[in-house]
C-alpha cells in the first residue's frame, strides 16, 4: 500500500499477533500504525459508496458480476475521483466468504494461468494497487451525483428485512444465503444518496403501517 500511495488500511478481525508483528515493514510502519480495526465487514465499509471484492474464482459459484483487473481498475479510479470506495481482500487461505461478498457491488480478479489461480495475498494487493495507480490521468468523466454509502444501503437492507417480516413474506428466513441474496439485490440498485434516503423513508412507512395494522387486529 505504501509503495503505491494508498494509506487507508482497514482490517476486520485480524490475527492480532501477526498484525502487530508486521509493524516492522520497511518504510510502511505509518500505514500499519494508522490502520483501523473493525469487528465486521459492514462496519469497515460503512462510509464507502462502492465496495469491490477480489477473488481467485476457482470452483466458486459466484453470485456477483465479475471483472478482470484491467477492466475494473478504471471504474474504481473514476469512482475515487468523487467518492470513497473499498477494495476488499479475504484471507490468503480461504479468500472472502459468501457473507463478505454480499457487501460488495461487484467482484474483480487478476488473470492468472489456470494451473495456478491462487496468489500470495501481499502480491495480489500490490498488483491491484499498481493497476489503480499506474494511469491516474485516465479519469476524465467522474460520476455525477453522490452514490449512497454502504451504511445507507445497509440501513435500507435491514429495513427491507423488517418489511418482509411484517408482511408475512412466505420465503423469509434467516439463512445466510437468503440474507446475502437480498443484500446483493439492494446493492444492484446503485442508489444515489438522496434516492437512498427517499427509499428508506418509504420502507419505514410501510413497516410502521403494517405494524399498526397488526396492533388493531389484536
PDB file of C-alpha atoms in Angstrom:
ATOM      1  CA  UNK A   1       0.000   0.000   0.000  1.00  0.00           C
ATOM      2  CA  UNK A   2       2.754   2.446   0.903  1.00  0.00           C
ATOM      3  CA  UNK A   3       4.615   1.673  -2.350  1.00  0.00           C
ATOM      4  CA  UNK A   4       1.687   2.954  -4.397  1.00  0.00           C
ATOM      5  CA  UNK A   5       0.475   5.766  -2.124  1.00  0.00           C
ATOM      6  CA  UNK A   6      -2.561   4.111  -0.534  1.00  0.00           C
ATOM      7  CA  UNK A   7      -2.670   4.837   3.187  1.00  0.00           C
ATOM      8  CA  UNK A   8      -6.125   3.969   4.478  1.00  0.00           C
ATOM      9  CA  UNK A   9      -5.864   0.363   5.673  1.00  0.00           C
ATOM     10  CA  UNK A  10      -8.842  -1.229   7.407  1.00  0.00           C
ATOM     11  CA  UNK A  11      -8.752  -4.727   8.843  1.00  0.00           C
ATOM     12  CA  UNK A  12     -11.582  -6.948  10.053  1.00  0.00           C
ATOM     13  CA  UNK A  13     -10.826  -9.233  12.992  1.00  0.00           C
ATOM     14  CA  UNK A  14      -7.097  -9.547  12.258  1.00  0.00           C
ATOM     15  CA  UNK A  15      -4.935 -12.190  13.911  1.00  0.00           C
ATOM     16  CA  UNK A  16      -3.506  -9.707  16.386  1.00  0.00           C
ATOM     17  CA  UNK A  17      -0.121 -11.363  16.975  1.00  0.00           C
ATOM     18  CA  UNK A  18       0.780 -11.385  13.284  1.00  0.00           C
ATOM     19  CA  UNK A  19      -0.804  -7.995  12.623  1.00  0.00           C
ATOM     20  CA  UNK A  20       1.138  -6.225  15.355  1.00  0.00           C
ATOM     21  CA  UNK A  21       4.334  -8.071  14.416  1.00  0.00           C
ATOM     22  CA  UNK A  22       4.061  -6.736  10.881  1.00  0.00           C
ATOM     23  CA  UNK A  23       4.849  -3.211  12.061  1.00  0.00           C
ATOM     24  CA  UNK A  24       8.462  -3.849  11.104  1.00  0.00           C
ATOM     25  CA  UNK A  25       7.560  -3.440   7.411  1.00  0.00           C
ATOM     26  CA  UNK A  26      10.285  -1.250   5.913  1.00  0.00           C
ATOM     27  CA  UNK A  27       9.023   2.272   5.269  1.00  0.00           C
ATOM     28  CA  UNK A  28       5.406   1.275   5.793  1.00  0.00           C
ATOM     29  CA  UNK A  29       5.068   1.472   9.570  1.00  0.00           C
ATOM     30  CA  UNK A  30       2.892   4.588   9.302  1.00  0.00           C
ATOM     31  CA  UNK A  31       0.278   2.699   7.261  1.00  0.00           C
ATOM     32  CA  UNK A  32       0.097  -0.062   9.853  1.00  0.00           C
ATOM     33  CA  UNK A  33       0.162   2.309  12.811  1.00  0.00           C
ATOM     34  CA  UNK A  34      -2.833   4.222  11.451  1.00  0.00           C
ATOM     35  CA  UNK A  35      -4.775   1.105  10.372  1.00  0.00           C
ATOM     36  CA  UNK A  36      -8.305   0.881  11.738  1.00  0.00           C
ATOM     37  CA  UNK A  37      -9.708  -2.356  13.142  1.00  0.00           C
ATOM     38  CA  UNK A  38     -13.358  -3.395  12.788  1.00  0.00           C
ATOM     39  CA  UNK A  39     -15.464  -6.293  14.013  1.00  0.00           C
ATOM     40  CA  UNK A  40     -17.444  -6.720  10.791  1.00  0.00           C
ATOM     41  CA  UNK A  41     -17.131  -6.008   7.078  1.00  0.00           C
ATOM     42  CA  UNK A  42     -20.302  -3.895   7.260  1.00  0.00           C
ATOM     43  CA  UNK A  43     -18.642  -1.553   9.775  1.00  0.00           C
ATOM     44  CA  UNK A  44     -15.398  -1.396   7.798  1.00  0.00           C
ATOM     45  CA  UNK A  45     -17.063  -0.265   4.555  1.00  0.00           C
ATOM     46  CA  UNK A  46     -19.897   1.799   6.057  1.00  0.00           C
ATOM     47  CA  UNK A  47     -18.741   5.124   4.555  1.00  0.00           C
ATOM     48  CA  UNK A  48     -17.885   3.683   1.126  1.00  0.00           C
ATOM     49  CA  UNK A  49     -20.304   4.063  -1.772  1.00  0.00           C
ATOM     50  CA  UNK A  50     -18.580   1.391  -3.873  1.00  0.00           C
ATOM     51  CA  UNK A  51     -17.251  -1.886  -2.478  1.00  0.00           C
ATOM     52  CA  UNK A  52     -15.366  -4.225  -4.812  1.00  0.00           C
ATOM     53  CA  UNK A  53     -14.362  -7.700  -3.671  1.00  0.00           C
ATOM     54  CA  UNK A  54     -11.441  -9.701  -5.004  1.00  0.00           C
ATOM     55  CA  UNK A  55     -11.468 -13.394  -5.840  1.00  0.00           C
ATOM     56  CA  UNK A  56      -9.323 -16.054  -7.469  1.00  0.00           C
ATOM     57  CA  UNK A  57     -12.622 -17.603  -8.671  1.00  0.00           C
ATOM     58  CA  UNK A  58     -11.509 -21.273  -8.621  1.00  0.00           C
ATOM     59  CA  UNK A  59     -14.525 -23.542  -8.355  1.00  0.00           C
ATOM     60  CA  UNK A  60     -16.782 -20.984  -6.635  1.00  0.00           C
ATOM     61  CA  UNK A  61     -20.309 -20.319  -7.841  1.00  0.00           C
ATOM     62  CA  UNK A  62     -20.234 -16.510  -7.867  1.00  0.00           C
ATOM     63  CA  UNK A  63     -23.442 -14.505  -7.485  1.00  0.00           C
ATOM     64  CA  UNK A  64     -21.907 -11.156  -8.498  1.00  0.00           C
ATOM     65  CA  UNK A  65     -20.795  -9.654 -11.774  1.00  0.00           C
ATOM     66  CA  UNK A  66     -17.073 -10.233 -12.303  1.00  0.00           C
ATOM     67  CA  UNK A  67     -14.457  -8.004 -13.959  1.00  0.00           C
ATOM     68  CA  UNK A  68     -10.829  -8.605 -14.787  1.00  0.00           C
ATOM     69  CA  UNK A  69      -8.450  -6.224 -13.015  1.00  0.00           C
ATOM     70  CA  UNK A  70      -7.577  -4.236 -16.134  1.00  0.00           C
ATOM     71  CA  UNK A  71     -11.297  -3.604 -16.757  1.00  0.00           C
ATOM     72  CA  UNK A  72     -12.290  -2.962 -13.141  1.00  0.00           C
ATOM     73  CA  UNK A  73      -9.407  -0.636 -12.233  1.00  0.00           C
ATOM     74  CA  UNK A  74     -10.574   2.293 -14.438  1.00  0.00           C
ATOM     75  CA  UNK A  75     -14.046   2.009 -12.892  1.00  0.00           C
ATOM     76  CA  UNK A  76     -12.523   2.230  -9.411  1.00  0.00           C
ATOM     77  CA  UNK A  77     -10.326   5.167 -10.436  1.00  0.00           C
ATOM     78  CA  UNK A  78     -13.335   7.056 -11.794  1.00  0.00           C
ATOM     79  CA  UNK A  79     -15.276   6.439  -8.593  1.00  0.00           C
ATOM     80  CA  UNK A  80     -12.365   7.506  -6.377  1.00  0.00           C
ATOM     81  CA  UNK A  81     -12.353  10.900  -8.072  1.00  0.00           C
ATOM     82  CA  UNK A  82     -15.673  11.749  -6.412  1.00  0.00           C
ATOM     83  CA  UNK A  83     -16.490   9.249  -3.634  1.00  0.00           C
ATOM     84  CA  UNK A  84     -14.761   6.837  -1.248  1.00  0.00           C
ATOM     85  CA  UNK A  85     -14.623   3.188  -2.211  1.00  0.00           C
ATOM     86  CA  UNK A  86     -13.173  -0.015  -0.761  1.00  0.00           C
ATOM     87  CA  UNK A  87     -11.178  -2.822  -2.332  1.00  0.00           C
ATOM     88  CA  UNK A  88     -11.848  -5.881  -0.217  1.00  0.00           C
ATOM     89  CA  UNK A  89      -9.421  -8.806   0.169  1.00  0.00           C
ATOM     90  CA  UNK A  90     -10.069 -12.038   2.060  1.00  0.00           C
ATOM     91  CA  UNK A  91      -7.657 -14.230   3.966  1.00  0.00           C
ATOM     92  CA  UNK A  92      -4.854 -15.836   1.983  1.00  0.00           C
ATOM     93  CA  UNK A  93      -6.091 -19.329   2.796  1.00  0.00           C
ATOM     94  CA  UNK A  94      -9.844 -19.012   2.234  1.00  0.00           C
ATOM     95  CA  UNK A  95     -10.463 -15.703   0.455  1.00  0.00           C
ATOM     96  CA  UNK A  96     -13.731 -13.830   1.004  1.00  0.00           C
ATOM     97  CA  UNK A  97     -16.727 -15.709   2.387  1.00  0.00           C
ATOM     98  CA  UNK A  98     -20.104 -15.514   0.651  1.00  0.00           C
ATOM     99  CA  UNK A  99     -21.293 -13.306   3.515  1.00  0.00           C
ATOM    100  CA  UNK A 100     -18.333 -10.956   2.979  1.00  0.00           C
ATOM    101  CA  UNK A 101     -19.108 -10.815  -0.736  1.00  0.00           C
ATOM    102  CA  UNK A 102     -22.721  -9.872  -0.041  1.00  0.00           C
ATOM    103  CA  UNK A 103     -21.439  -6.421   0.959  1.00  0.00           C
ATOM    104  CA  UNK A 104     -19.780  -5.973  -2.448  1.00  0.00           C
ATOM    105  CA  UNK A 105     -21.262  -4.343  -5.532  1.00  0.00           C
ATOM    106  CA  UNK A 106     -19.171  -6.498  -7.859  1.00  0.00           C
ATOM    107  CA  UNK A 107     -16.017  -8.634  -7.907  1.00  0.00           C
ATOM    108  CA  UNK A 108     -12.635  -8.348  -9.557  1.00  0.00           C
ATOM    109  CA  UNK A 109      -9.888 -10.866 -10.309  1.00  0.00           C
ATOM    110  CA  UNK A 110      -6.331 -10.941 -11.580  1.00  0.00           C
ATOM    111  CA  UNK A 111      -5.880 -13.013 -14.719  1.00  0.00           C
ATOM    112  CA  UNK A 112      -3.605 -15.924 -13.797  1.00  0.00           C
ATOM    113  CA  UNK A 113      -2.903 -19.233 -15.501  1.00  0.00           C
ATOM    114  CA  UNK A 114      -5.499 -21.946 -14.912  1.00  0.00           C
ATOM    115  CA  UNK A 115      -2.940 -24.275 -13.331  1.00  0.00           C
ATOM    116  CA  UNK A 116      -2.168 -21.779 -10.547  1.00  0.00           C
ATOM    117  CA  UNK A 117      -5.074 -19.473  -9.675  1.00  0.00           C
ATOM    118  CA  UNK A 118      -4.103 -18.587  -6.117  1.00  0.00           C
ATOM    119  CA  UNK A 119      -1.725 -15.718  -5.349  1.00  0.00           C
ATOM    120  CA  UNK A 120       0.111 -14.632  -2.249  1.00  0.00           C
ATOM    121  CA  UNK A 121      -2.105 -12.033  -0.583  1.00  0.00           C
ATOM    122  CA  UNK A 122       0.531  -9.312  -0.417  1.00  0.00           C
ATOM    123  CA  UNK A 123       1.406  -9.813  -4.085  1.00  0.00           C
ATOM    124  CA  UNK A 124      -2.266  -9.702  -5.105  1.00  0.00           C
ATOM    125  CA  UNK A 125      -2.732  -6.418  -3.222  1.00  0.00           C
ATOM    126  CA  UNK A 126       0.387  -4.962  -4.880  1.00  0.00           C
ATOM    127  CA  UNK A 127      -0.755  -5.937  -8.389  1.00  0.00           C
ATOM    128  CA  UNK A 128      -4.218  -4.429  -7.834  1.00  0.00           C
ATOM    129  CA  UNK A 129      -2.898  -1.186  -6.362  1.00  0.00           C
ATOM    130  CA  UNK A 130      -0.286  -0.816  -9.106  1.00  0.00           C
ATOM    131  CA  UNK A 131      -3.053  -1.099 -11.710  1.00  0.00           C
ATOM    132  CA  UNK A 132      -5.079   1.535  -9.863  1.00  0.00           C
ATOM    133  CA  UNK A 133      -2.118   3.909  -9.602  1.00  0.00           C
ATOM    134  CA  UNK A 134      -0.388   3.478 -12.971  1.00  0.00           C
ATOM    135  CA  UNK A 135      -2.654   5.718 -15.088  1.00  0.00           C
ATOM    136  CA  UNK A 136      -4.305   8.393 -12.895  1.00  0.00           C
ATOM    137  CA  UNK A 137      -4.751  10.613 -15.949  1.00  0.00           C
ATOM    138  CA  UNK A 138      -7.246   8.133 -17.393  1.00  0.00           C
ATOM    139  CA  UNK A 139     -10.072   9.605 -15.286  1.00  0.00           C
ATOM    140  CA  UNK A 140     -11.826  12.159 -17.482  1.00  0.00           C
ATOM    141  CA  UNK A 141     -15.507  11.688 -16.670  1.00  0.00           C
ATOM    142  CA  UNK A 142     -16.125  11.206 -12.913  1.00  0.00           C
ATOM    143  CA  UNK A 143     -19.557  10.010 -11.852  1.00  0.00           C
ATOM    144  CA  UNK A 144     -22.233  12.653 -11.382  1.00  0.00           C
ATOM    145  CA  UNK A 145     -24.056  12.787  -8.076  1.00  0.00           C
ATOM    146  CA  UNK A 146     -23.167  11.141  -4.798  1.00  0.00           C
ATOM    147  CA  UNK A 147     -23.606   7.403  -4.519  1.00  0.00           C
ATOM    148  CA  UNK A 148     -25.244   6.134  -1.321  1.00  0.00           C
ATOM    149  CA  UNK A 149     -22.742   4.921   1.260  1.00  0.00           C
ATOM    150  CA  UNK A 150     -22.621   1.299   2.352  1.00  0.00           C
ATOM    151  CA  UNK A 151     -24.059   2.343   5.721  1.00  0.00           C
ATOM    152  CA  UNK A 152     -27.087   3.908   3.998  1.00  0.00           C
ATOM    153  CA  UNK A 153     -27.549   0.845   1.780  1.00  0.00           C
ATOM    154  CA  UNK A 154     -27.287  -1.462   4.790  1.00  0.00           C
ATOM    155  CA  UNK A 155     -29.991   0.535   6.627  1.00  0.00           C
ATOM    156  CA  UNK A 156     -32.239   0.039   3.607  1.00  0.00           C
ATOM    157  CA  UNK A 157     -31.410  -3.684   3.609  1.00  0.00           C
ATOM    158  CA  UNK A 158     -32.253  -4.102   7.302  1.00  0.00           C
ATOM    159  CA  UNK A 159     -35.493  -2.107   6.914  1.00  0.00           C
ATOM    160  CA  UNK A 160     -36.418  -4.264   3.929  1.00  0.00           C
ATOM    161  CA  UNK A 161     -35.928  -7.364   6.107  1.00  0.00           C
ATOM    162  CA  UNK A 162     -38.271  -5.792   8.679  1.00  0.00           C
ATOM    163  CA  UNK A 163     -40.826  -5.041   5.947  1.00  0.00           C
ATOM    164  CA  UNK A 164     -40.660  -8.616   4.653  1.00  0.00           C
ATOM    165  CA  UNK A 165     -41.171  -9.940   8.177  1.00  0.00           C
ATOM    166  CA  UNK A 166     -44.096  -7.592   8.880  1.00  0.00           C
ATOM    167  CA  UNK A 167     -45.742  -8.501   5.570  1.00  0.00           C
ATOM    168  CA  UNK A 168     -45.518 -12.232   6.233  1.00  0.00           C
ATOM    169  CA  UNK A 169     -43.400 -12.801   3.140  1.00  0.00           C
ATOM    170  CA  UNK A 170     -43.576 -16.592   2.716  1.00  0.00           C
ATOM    171  CA  UNK A 171     -39.950 -17.125   1.676  1.00  0.00           C
ATOM    172  CA  UNK A 172     -38.472 -15.075   4.518  1.00  0.00           C
ATOM    173  CA  UNK A 173     -35.808 -16.892   6.507  1.00  0.00           C
ATOM    174  CA  UNK A 174     -32.693 -16.038   8.462  1.00  0.00           C
ATOM    175  CA  UNK A 175     -30.235 -18.142   6.477  1.00  0.00           C
ATOM    176  CA  UNK A 176     -27.030 -16.507   5.269  1.00  0.00           C
ATOM    177  CA  UNK A 177     -27.904 -17.391   1.665  1.00  0.00           C
ATOM    178  CA  UNK A 178     -31.277 -15.571   1.785  1.00  0.00           C
ATOM    179  CA  UNK A 179     -29.861 -12.506   3.526  1.00  0.00           C
ATOM    180  CA  UNK A 180     -26.943 -12.387   1.093  1.00  0.00           C
ATOM    181  CA  UNK A 181     -29.315 -12.582  -1.876  1.00  0.00           C
ATOM    182  CA  UNK A 182     -31.377  -9.654  -0.549  1.00  0.00           C
ATOM    183  CA  UNK A 183     -28.223  -7.658   0.199  1.00  0.00           C
ATOM    184  CA  UNK A 184     -26.912  -8.212  -3.333  1.00  0.00           C
ATOM    185  CA  UNK A 185     -30.269  -7.193  -4.801  1.00  0.00           C
ATOM    186  CA  UNK A 186     -30.285  -3.868  -2.934  1.00  0.00           C
ATOM    187  CA  UNK A 187     -26.707  -3.105  -3.982  1.00  0.00           C
ATOM    188  CA  UNK A 188     -27.509  -3.753  -7.623  1.00  0.00           C
ATOM    189  CA  UNK A 189     -29.876  -0.760  -7.460  1.00  0.00           C
ATOM    190  CA  UNK A 190     -26.781   1.508  -7.234  1.00  0.00           C
ATOM    191  CA  UNK A 191     -28.771   4.170  -5.386  1.00  0.00           C
ATOM    192  CA  UNK A 192     -27.734   7.802  -5.172  1.00  0.00           C
ATOM    193  CA  UNK A 193     -27.603   9.221  -1.637  1.00  0.00           C
ATOM    194  CA  UNK A 194     -30.808  11.280  -1.947  1.00  0.00           C
ATOM    195  CA  UNK A 195     -32.679   8.357  -3.520  1.00  0.00           C
ATOM    196  CA  UNK A 196     -31.497   6.067  -0.716  1.00  0.00           C
ATOM    197  CA  UNK A 197     -32.946   8.405   1.924  1.00  0.00           C
ATOM    198  CA  UNK A 198     -36.220   8.625  -0.020  1.00  0.00           C
ATOM    199  CA  UNK A 199     -36.422   4.833  -0.428  1.00  0.00           C
ATOM    200  CA  UNK A 200     -35.628   4.263   3.258  1.00  0.00           C
ATOM    201  CA  UNK A 201     -38.431   6.631   4.269  1.00  0.00           C
ATOM    202  CA  UNK A 202     -40.923   4.705   2.121  1.00  0.00           C
ATOM    203  CA  UNK A 203     -39.863   1.368   3.576  1.00  0.00           C
ATOM    204  CA  UNK A 204     -40.081   2.670   7.153  1.00  0.00           C
ATOM    205  CA  UNK A 205     -43.586   3.981   6.491  1.00  0.00           C
ATOM    206  CA  UNK A 206     -44.659   0.581   5.142  1.00  0.00           C
ATOM    207  CA  UNK A 207     -43.213  -1.200   8.176  1.00  0.00           C
ATOM    208  CA  UNK A 208     -44.958   1.235  10.536  1.00  0.00           C
ATOM    209  CA  UNK A 209     -48.281   0.845   8.727  1.00  0.00           C
ATOM    210  CA  UNK A 210     -48.134  -2.942   8.764  1.00  0.00           C
ATOM    211  CA  UNK A 211     -47.288  -2.981  12.467  1.00  0.00           C
ATOM    212  CA  UNK A 212     -50.195  -0.617  13.188  1.00  0.00           C
ATOM    213  CA  UNK A 213     -52.478  -2.985  11.299  1.00  0.00           C
ATOM    214  CA  UNK A 214     -51.318  -5.896  13.444  1.00  0.00           C
ATOM    215  CA  UNK A 215     -51.976  -3.895  16.625  1.00  0.00           C
ATOM    216  CA  UNK A 216     -55.520  -3.026  15.522  1.00  0.00           C
ATOM    217  CA  UNK A 217     -56.258  -6.714  14.951  1.00  0.00           C
ATOM    218  CA  UNK A 218     -55.164  -7.503  18.485  1.00  0.00           C
TER     219      UNK A 218
END
